[in-house]
Structures are given as C-alpha cells and as structure tokens.
Coordinates of C-alpha atoms in Angstrom, one line a residue:
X209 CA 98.7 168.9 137.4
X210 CA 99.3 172.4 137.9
X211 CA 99.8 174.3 134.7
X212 CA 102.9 176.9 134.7
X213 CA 102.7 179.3 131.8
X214 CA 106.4 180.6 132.6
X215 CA 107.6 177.2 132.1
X216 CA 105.6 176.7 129.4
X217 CA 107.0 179.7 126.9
X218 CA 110.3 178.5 127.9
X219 CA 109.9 175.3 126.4
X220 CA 108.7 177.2 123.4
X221 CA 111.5 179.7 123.3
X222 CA 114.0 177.0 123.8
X223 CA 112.4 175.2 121.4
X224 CA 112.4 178.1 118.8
X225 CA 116.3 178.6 119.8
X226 CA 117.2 174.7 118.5
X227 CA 115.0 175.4 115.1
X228 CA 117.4 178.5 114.9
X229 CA 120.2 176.7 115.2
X230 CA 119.4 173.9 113.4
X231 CA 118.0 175.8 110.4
X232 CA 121.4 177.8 110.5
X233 CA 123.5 174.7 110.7
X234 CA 121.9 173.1 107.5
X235 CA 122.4 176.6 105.8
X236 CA 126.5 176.4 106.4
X237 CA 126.7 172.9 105.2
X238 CA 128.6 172.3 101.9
X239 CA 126.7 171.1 98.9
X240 CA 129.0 169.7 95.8
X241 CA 127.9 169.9 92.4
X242 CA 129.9 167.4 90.3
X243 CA 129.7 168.1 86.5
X244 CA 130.9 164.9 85.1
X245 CA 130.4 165.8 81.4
X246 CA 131.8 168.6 79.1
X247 CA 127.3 169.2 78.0
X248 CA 126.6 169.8 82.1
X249 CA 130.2 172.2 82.3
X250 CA 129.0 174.3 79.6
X251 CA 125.6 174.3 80.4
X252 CA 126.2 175.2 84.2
X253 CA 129.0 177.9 82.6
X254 CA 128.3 181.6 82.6
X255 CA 128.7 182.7 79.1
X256 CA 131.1 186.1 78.3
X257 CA 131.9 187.4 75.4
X258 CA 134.8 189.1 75.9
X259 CA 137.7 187.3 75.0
X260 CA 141.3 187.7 76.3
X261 CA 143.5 186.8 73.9
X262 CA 146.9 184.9 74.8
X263 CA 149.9 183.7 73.5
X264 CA 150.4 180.8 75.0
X265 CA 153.7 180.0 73.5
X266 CA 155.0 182.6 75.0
X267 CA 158.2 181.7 76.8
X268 CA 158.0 184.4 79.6
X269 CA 155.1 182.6 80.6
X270 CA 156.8 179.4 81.2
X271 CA 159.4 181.1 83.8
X272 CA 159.2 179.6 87.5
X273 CA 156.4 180.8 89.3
X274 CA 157.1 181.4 93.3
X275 CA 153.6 180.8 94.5
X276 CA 153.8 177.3 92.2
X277 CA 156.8 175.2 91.9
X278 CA 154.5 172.4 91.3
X279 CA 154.4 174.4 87.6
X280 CA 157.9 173.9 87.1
X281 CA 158.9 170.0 88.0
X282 CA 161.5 168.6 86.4
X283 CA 161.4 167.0 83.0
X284 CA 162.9 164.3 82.0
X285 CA 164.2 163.5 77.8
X286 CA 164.6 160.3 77.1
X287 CA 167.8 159.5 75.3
X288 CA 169.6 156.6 73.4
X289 CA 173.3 156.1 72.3
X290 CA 174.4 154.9 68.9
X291 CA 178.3 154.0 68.4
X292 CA 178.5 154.2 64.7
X293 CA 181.2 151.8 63.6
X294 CA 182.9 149.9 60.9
X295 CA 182.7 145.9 60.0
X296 CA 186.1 145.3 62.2
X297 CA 184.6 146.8 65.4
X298 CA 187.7 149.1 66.0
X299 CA 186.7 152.5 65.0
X300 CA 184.6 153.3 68.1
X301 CA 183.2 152.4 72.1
X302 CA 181.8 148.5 72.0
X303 CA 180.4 146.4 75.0
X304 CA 181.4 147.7 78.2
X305 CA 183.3 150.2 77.1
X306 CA 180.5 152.2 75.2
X307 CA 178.1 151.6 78.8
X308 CA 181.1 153.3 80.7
X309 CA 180.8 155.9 78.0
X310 CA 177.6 156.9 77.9
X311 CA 177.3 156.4 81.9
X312 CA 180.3 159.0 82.3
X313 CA 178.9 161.9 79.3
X314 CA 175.1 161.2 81.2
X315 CA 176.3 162.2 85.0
X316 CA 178.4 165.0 83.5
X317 CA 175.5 166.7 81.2
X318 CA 172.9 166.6 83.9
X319 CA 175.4 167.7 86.4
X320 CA 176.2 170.8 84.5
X321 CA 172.4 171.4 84.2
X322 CA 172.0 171.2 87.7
X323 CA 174.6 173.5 88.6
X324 CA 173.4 176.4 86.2
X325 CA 175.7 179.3 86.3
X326 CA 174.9 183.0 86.2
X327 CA 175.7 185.1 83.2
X328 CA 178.8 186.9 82.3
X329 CA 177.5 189.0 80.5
X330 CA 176.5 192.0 80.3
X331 CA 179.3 193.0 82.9
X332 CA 177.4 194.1 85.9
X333 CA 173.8 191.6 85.4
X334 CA 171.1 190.8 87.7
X335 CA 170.2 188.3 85.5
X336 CA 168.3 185.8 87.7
X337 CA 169.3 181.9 88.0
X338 CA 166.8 178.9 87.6
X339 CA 167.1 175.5 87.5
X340 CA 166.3 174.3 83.8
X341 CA 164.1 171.8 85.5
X342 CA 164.7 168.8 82.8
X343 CA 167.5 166.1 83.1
X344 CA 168.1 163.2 80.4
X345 CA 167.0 159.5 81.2
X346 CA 169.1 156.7 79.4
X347 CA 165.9 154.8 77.3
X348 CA 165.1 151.0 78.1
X349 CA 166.0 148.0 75.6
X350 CA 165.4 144.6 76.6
X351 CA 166.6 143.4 73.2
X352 CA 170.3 145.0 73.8
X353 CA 173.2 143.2 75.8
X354 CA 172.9 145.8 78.1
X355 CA 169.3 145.9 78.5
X356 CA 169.7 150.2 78.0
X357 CA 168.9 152.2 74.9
X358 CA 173.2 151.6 73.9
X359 CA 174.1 150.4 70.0
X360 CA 176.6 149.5 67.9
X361 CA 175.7 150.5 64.7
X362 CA 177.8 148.7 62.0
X363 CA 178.4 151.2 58.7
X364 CA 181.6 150.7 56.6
X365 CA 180.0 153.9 54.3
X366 CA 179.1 156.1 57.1
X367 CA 180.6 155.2 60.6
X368 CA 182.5 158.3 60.4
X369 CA 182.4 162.3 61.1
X370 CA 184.0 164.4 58.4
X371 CA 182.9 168.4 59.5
X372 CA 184.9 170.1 56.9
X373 CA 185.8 169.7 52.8
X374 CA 184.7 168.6 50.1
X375 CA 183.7 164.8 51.8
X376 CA 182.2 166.5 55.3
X377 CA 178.8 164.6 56.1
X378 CA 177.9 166.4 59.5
X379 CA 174.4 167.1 57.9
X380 CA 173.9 163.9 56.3
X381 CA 171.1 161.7 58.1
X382 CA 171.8 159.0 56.2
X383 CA 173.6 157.3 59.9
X384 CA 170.5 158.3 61.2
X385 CA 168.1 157.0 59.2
X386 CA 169.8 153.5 58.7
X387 CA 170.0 152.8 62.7
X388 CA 167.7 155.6 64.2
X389 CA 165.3 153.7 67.2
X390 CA 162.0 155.5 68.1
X391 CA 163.0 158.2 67.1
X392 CA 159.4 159.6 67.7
X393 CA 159.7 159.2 71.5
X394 CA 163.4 159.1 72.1
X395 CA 166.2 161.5 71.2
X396 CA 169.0 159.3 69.2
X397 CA 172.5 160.6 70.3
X398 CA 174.9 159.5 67.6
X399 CA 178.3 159.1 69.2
X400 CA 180.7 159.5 66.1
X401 CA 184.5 159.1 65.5
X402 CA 186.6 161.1 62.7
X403 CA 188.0 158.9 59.8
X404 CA 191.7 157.9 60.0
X405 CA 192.2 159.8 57.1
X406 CA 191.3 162.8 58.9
X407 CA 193.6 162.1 61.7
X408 CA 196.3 162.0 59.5
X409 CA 196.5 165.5 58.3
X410 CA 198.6 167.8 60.3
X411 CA 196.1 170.4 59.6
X412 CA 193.4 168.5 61.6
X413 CA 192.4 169.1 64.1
X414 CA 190.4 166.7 66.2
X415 CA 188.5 168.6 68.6
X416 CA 184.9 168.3 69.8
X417 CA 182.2 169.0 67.3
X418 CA 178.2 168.9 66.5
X419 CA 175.1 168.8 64.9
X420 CA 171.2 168.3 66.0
X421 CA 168.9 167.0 63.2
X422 CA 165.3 167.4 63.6
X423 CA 165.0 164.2 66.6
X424 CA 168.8 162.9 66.3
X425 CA 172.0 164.7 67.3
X426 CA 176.0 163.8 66.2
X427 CA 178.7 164.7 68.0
X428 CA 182.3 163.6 67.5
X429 CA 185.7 163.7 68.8
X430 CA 184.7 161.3 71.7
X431 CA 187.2 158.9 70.4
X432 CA 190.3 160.8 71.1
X433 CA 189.6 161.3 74.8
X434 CA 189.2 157.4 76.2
X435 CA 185.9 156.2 77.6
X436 CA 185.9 158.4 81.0
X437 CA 186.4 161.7 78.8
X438 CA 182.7 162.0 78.4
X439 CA 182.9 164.8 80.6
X440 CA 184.7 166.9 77.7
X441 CA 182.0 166.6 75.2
X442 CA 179.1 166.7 78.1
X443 CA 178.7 171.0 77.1
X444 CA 178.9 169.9 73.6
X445 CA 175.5 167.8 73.9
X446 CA 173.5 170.0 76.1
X447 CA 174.1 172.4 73.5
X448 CA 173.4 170.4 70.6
X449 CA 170.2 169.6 72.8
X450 CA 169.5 173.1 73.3
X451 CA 168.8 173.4 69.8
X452 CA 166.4 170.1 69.4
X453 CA 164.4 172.5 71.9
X454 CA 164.0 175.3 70.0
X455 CA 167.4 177.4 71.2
X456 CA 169.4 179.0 68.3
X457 CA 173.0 180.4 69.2
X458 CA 173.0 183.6 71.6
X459 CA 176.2 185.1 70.4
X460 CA 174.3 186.5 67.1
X461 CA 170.7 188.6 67.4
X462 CA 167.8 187.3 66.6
X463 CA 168.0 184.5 69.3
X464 CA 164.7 185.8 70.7
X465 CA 166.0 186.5 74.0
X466 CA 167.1 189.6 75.7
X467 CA 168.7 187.9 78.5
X468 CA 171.6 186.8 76.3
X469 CA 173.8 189.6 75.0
X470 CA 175.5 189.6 71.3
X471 CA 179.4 188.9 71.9
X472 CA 182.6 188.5 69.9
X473 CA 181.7 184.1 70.3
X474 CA 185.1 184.0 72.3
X475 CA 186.2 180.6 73.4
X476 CA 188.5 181.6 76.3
X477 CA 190.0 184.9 77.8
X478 CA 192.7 186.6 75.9
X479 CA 195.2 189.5 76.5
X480 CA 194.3 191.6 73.8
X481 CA 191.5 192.0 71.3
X482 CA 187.6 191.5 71.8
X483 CA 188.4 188.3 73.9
X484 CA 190.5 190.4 76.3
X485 CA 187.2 191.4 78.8
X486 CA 184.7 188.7 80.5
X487 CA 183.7 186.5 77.9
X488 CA 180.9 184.3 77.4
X489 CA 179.9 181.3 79.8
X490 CA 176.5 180.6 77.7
X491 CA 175.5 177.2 76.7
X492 CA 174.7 178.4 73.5
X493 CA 177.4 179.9 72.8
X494 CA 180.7 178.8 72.0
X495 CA 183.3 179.1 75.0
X496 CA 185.2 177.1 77.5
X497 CA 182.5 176.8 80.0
X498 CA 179.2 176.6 78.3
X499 CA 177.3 176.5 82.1
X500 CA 175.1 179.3 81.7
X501 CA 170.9 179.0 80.6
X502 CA 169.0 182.3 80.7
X503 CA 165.4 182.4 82.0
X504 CA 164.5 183.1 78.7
X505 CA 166.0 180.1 77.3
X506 CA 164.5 178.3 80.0
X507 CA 161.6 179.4 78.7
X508 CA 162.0 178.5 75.6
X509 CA 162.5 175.5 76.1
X510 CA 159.4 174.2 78.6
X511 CA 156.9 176.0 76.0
X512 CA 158.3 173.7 73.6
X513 CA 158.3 171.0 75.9
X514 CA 154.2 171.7 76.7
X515 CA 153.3 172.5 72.8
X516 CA 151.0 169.4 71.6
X517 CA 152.3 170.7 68.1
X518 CA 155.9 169.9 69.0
X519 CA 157.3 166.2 68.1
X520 CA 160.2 167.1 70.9
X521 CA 157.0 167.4 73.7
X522 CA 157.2 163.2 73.0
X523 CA 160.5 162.8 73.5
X524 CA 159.6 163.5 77.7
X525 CA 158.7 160.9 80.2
X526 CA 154.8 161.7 81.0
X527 CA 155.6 162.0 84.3
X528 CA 151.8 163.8 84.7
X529 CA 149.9 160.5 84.7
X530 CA 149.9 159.6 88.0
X531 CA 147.7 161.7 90.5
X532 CA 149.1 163.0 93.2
X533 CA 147.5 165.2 96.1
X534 CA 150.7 166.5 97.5
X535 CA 150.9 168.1 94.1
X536 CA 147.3 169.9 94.3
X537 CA 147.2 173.6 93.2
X538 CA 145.3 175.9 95.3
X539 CA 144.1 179.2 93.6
X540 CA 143.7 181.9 96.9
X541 CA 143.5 184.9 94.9
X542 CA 143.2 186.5 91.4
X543 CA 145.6 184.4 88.7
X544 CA 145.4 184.0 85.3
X545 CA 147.7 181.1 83.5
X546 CA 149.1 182.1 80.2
X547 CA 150.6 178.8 79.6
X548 CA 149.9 175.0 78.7
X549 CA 150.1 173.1 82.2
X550 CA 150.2 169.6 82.8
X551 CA 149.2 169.0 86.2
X552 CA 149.4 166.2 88.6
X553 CA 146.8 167.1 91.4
X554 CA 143.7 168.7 92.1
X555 CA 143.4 172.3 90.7
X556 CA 141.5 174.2 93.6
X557 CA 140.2 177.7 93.6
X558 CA 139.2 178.6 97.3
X559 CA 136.9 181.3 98.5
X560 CA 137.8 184.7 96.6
X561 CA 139.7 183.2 94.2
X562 CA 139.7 183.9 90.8
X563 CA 141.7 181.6 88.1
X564 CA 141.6 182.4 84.2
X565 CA 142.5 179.6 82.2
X566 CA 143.9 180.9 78.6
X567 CA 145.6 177.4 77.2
X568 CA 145.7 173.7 77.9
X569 CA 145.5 171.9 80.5
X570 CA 145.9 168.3 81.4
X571 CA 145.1 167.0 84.6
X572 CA 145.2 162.9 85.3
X573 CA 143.0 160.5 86.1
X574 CA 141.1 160.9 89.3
X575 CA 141.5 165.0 89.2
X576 CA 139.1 167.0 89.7
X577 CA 139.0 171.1 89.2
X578 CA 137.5 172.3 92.7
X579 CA 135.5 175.8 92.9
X580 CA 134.8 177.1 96.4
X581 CA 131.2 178.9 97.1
X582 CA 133.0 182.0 96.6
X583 CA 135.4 181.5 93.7
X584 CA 135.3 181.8 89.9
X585 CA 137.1 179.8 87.5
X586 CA 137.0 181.7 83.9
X587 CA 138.0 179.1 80.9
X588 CA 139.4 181.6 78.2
X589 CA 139.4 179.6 74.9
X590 CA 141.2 176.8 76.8
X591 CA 141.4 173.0 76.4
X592 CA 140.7 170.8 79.1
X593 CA 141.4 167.1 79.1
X594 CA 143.6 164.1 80.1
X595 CA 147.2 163.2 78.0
X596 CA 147.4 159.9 78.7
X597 CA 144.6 157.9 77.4
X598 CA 142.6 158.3 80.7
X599 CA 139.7 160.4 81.6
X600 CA 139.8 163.1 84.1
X601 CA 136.8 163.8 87.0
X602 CA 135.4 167.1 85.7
X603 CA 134.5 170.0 87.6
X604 CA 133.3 169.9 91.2
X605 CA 131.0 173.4 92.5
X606 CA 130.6 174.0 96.0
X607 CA 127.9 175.8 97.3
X608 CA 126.6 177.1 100.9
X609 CA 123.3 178.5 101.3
X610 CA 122.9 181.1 98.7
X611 CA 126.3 181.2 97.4
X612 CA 127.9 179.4 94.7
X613 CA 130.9 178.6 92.7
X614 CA 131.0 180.5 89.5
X615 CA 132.4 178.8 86.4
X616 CA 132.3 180.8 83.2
X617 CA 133.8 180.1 79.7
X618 CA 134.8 182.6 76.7
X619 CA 135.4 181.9 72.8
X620 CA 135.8 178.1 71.6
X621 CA 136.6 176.2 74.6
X622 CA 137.5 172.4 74.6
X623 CA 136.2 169.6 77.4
X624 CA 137.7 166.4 76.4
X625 CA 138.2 162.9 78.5
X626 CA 135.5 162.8 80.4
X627 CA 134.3 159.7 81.5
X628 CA 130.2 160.5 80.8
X629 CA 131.9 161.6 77.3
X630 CA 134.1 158.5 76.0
X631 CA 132.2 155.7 74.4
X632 CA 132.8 152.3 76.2
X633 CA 131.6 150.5 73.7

C-alpha cells in the first residue's frame, strides 16, 4: 500500500479537531454539588464578617412584591362560631339557623376583603390598593351536628353582652374560657346577644358592637337583625380581626402607619361640623363603610402572620407544606429579602444573580435552594428549615468548568430539617 502523507495529517488534524471538541463539550457540562447537611453548607460557605442588620418585622417589607406574587398568596384564618345561650335555647341562632348565620357573616367578610377599597383620606391620595391576601376558613368538627366548627354554648350566667354600666362584661373572658375550642390554632368568634333587660331601656341602644381578646373575639347585636343580617356585622368582625393581627384604630396616632391619616372618627357624612368633608372608609376606623386596608396595615398584618413568636401565625392553614414547582422562585438579578418567607417551591438563583437572605425561611419537603455557576446566595443571620415536621433537600451548587456557585453566610445562621441532620432513631 502506497503511503499518502497528506492524507495521513488529515486524519491527525481531524483527529485533534474531535479531541477539541470533545474536551470542550465535557468542560460546558453541568456538575451539581448537593449539600444535604447544615456541617457540608457551612463548610462549603464563604465566611464574611460583615453583617447587615435587618428588621425583619418590618411591615414595609411584607408589601406585595411585583417580580413575586408567589410572596404574597393568600392566607387563610381558621375560624369557629360560638352562640352563647341560655338553658331555654331562645336567647340566640340554634341548629340550622346559626349555620345560615355564620354561612351569610363568612361570604360577606371575605367579600369585603376581596373588594378592598381605596382611601378617603387624605383628600387627593395615591395611596395604592392591594389585596389583603388572607380570607377566613370555617374550622372542621366531626363531633358537632353540623360537622363545622358551629356551637351552642349553654350559659344562664354569661350568655349575654352588656357593653355599658355598672354590669357591662364586654372584657370578661369568662364565655371564653368556659366554651373556647383550640383556641391555639383557631380563632373563636363569640356571637353574642344583649340581655332583655337591656332591650328594655329606651335609652338602649342595640346597635353592632365588639371586642377581640387575645385568640377569641365578641361581637353582638347579631340578634336584632335575623339570621341573613350577617352582612351588617360582617365590617364589625374584620375589624375586630384586624386587631387579633396586630392593627390598633387609625383614627388616633400612634397606629404605626402613615398611610392612615388622624380624623374626627366620623360614622357617616354630615352637613356641618368635622363630619361635613370626605370622611373615613377605613376598616379600622369607625364609619359606615369600613372597606378600606392600607398597605401598611397590610403589612402589618402578614409580618404578624410569618412571626414564629406570634400565637396568631397558628391560627393559619399551613398552606406551605406541599411542594409545588409552579410556585418556584427564580432569583435573575441582585435581591435581598428583608422578610420571613414561607415558600412552596424551589428557591433558584440563576447566573448573575445575587439573593441575600436576612430572616427565615421555610421551604417544604422535596425543596431544594438551587445556585447557578454564576450566582451567589448570601445567608445574613437567617434561619433555614422546614415548618411542618418534614425535612427539606438542602442546597444544590452548580458548577461548569472553572466556575461555581458561591454560597456565603454572615453572623449566627441557622440550618435546621435536614434529612442527613434528624435522627431516625
């Protein structure tokens, strides 16, 4: 056979070509790091000692955030109803008539929270609008006729409201604490009638009152407007609600918000006097319409709602157990989190993005946290870990040739619920 040198260092050049391309083609593949235990996190972190200090009750940091509604799902309160009532059952709602009750004030209240209204005041506002993102959910009870969190609460000493004089129990618990039901992870509404005695005065007058104690709220005047008039009282108990989660009244300073103006407190529009311009529509205040939460409020409320240290956080559906993808953050560019989240995906950070977590965070079981080649995730004296008696998958770096994800922590920073770190004895 003829030998053909030009043939010959083409092979090789091709040759060299395919080992080229080859090499470069293993160089672009993705390699995942998975740090399944809080020792390999910290150990694989980047220590810094600068420290950025948060406030991570903060309600501006729990406003809605445009880039991630997934931050701002609905909540959900679980509720009961109580019908306080005398020995001769004719005093208040029973049976089918209390269900049609509490059915009627449930639409009504999350209604109006659905359709929140913007501010009247200040005259002129750019105040913005957001949904409050939490509705109430009637509680379960298999051991009641209606098989829902409804009772009849049988009292001859306290069945009844008195809000004024020298006999007035509105702050008394003792209602409460005779028929109260979980009231660790359910809100007891106490549905309450006024005494005949009451009624009898011409002075009296039997209009739509309140109180929220600690867990528990009373409101009466329920009784005077028939068993589809829950609709009437409906402002009444998101109010009273408002203040279970942390809201004081906005007419007055020293509310903590700026988004709700002091006012004269008017109930309606009048001719003349300080009622005789726009008045109030704030459900914290006391007016006719009552439709109105500010963005501060808002806030207020949902840092409340994600505070560990706050019994009303488990009063809330944990909606956050279950894992869902289609509820994945992705982190494209430079964020920092100010606030406790309680996620229900993935938490990605893709290449050139930079996330600072400052609080806690839960994410469910079968989440991971997902750093790209070229991304950092910072944990700023934050808490990692699963609320709901699961663990969580830890954190996933992804590297490609000579570039890797960056994770790096700062101050005391928490890791729990992994699975390498729970005993299964």
């Amino acid at each position: 056979m003829k030998y053909n040198s030009q043939n010959f260092s083409i092979r090789i050049l091709l040759f060299i070509i395919f080992t080229l391309i080859m090499t470069s083609s293993c160089s672009r593949k993705i390699v995942v790091t998975h740090l399944k235990s809080s020792d390999e996190i910290l150990s694989s972190a980047r220590v810094v000692s600068e420290v950025e200090k948060c406030n991570c009750t903060d309600p501006e940091n729990y406003l809605p955030m445009d880039d991630y509604p997934q931050l701002h799902d609905q909540k959900q309160i679980r509720i009961n109803f109580h019908f306080p009532n005398s020995s001769e059952l004719i005093h208040n709602y029973t049976g089918e008539d209390a269900e049609t009750y509490v059915k009627g004030i449930l639409t009504s209240c999350n209604e109006k929270l659905n359709d929140n209204r913007k501010m009247n005041l200040p005259e002129g506002n750019d105040t913005p609008v957001y949904d409050p993102s939490y509705r109430y959910v009637l509680a379960e009870d298999p051991n009641t006729p209606s098989g829902k969190g409804i009772y009849v609460d049988v009292d001859d000493e306290n069945w009844y409201y008195i809000r004024a004089g020298r006999n007035r129990n509105n702050y008394s618990k003792k209602i409460i604490n005779n028929f109260k039901v979980s009231e660790d992870s359910i809100l007891n509404i106490f549905a309450m009638c006024y005494h005949p005695d009451s009624l009898k005065s011409e002075k009296f007058k039997a209009g739509e009152a309140g109180i929220a104690i600690g867990n528990s709220v009373k409101i009466a005047g329920l009784c005077e407007h028939g068993v589809t008039g829950g609709w009437k009282l409906a402002s009444l108990l998101n109010h009273e609600i408002g203040h279970v989660f942390g809201l004081r009244h906005s007419w007055v300073r020293g509310d903590g918000c700026d988004d709700t103006p002091t006012n004269p407190n008017c109930w309606n529009t009048e001719k003349d006097g300080p009622c005789s311009g726009p008045i109030s529509n704030n459900m914290m205040d006391y007016n006719v319409s009552q439709r109105a939460i500010t963005p501060c409020q808002i806030g207020i409320i949902h840092s409340q709602m994600a505070n560990e240290k706050k019994k009303v956080r488990n009063l809330l559906v944990k909606s956050w157990c279950d894992y869902d993808t289609a509820k994945n953050i992705v982190i494209k560019d430079s964020v920092t989190f100010n606030r406790s989240l309680d996620l229900k995906g993935d938490l990605i950070i893709e290449d050139g993005g930079v996330l600072m977590l400052s609080c806690r965070v839960h994410l469910p079981a079968g989440a991971s946290i997902i750093v790209h080649p070229q991304a950092t995730l910072i944990l700023n004296e934050c808490k990692l870990h699963n609320d709901c008696g699961e663990t969580w998958q830890g954190i996933k770096l992804l590297s490609k040739g000579d570039q890797k994800g960056i994770v790096e922590y700062r101050g005391d920073v928490e890791i729990l619920n992994l699975e390498q770190d729970v005993s299964l004895d």
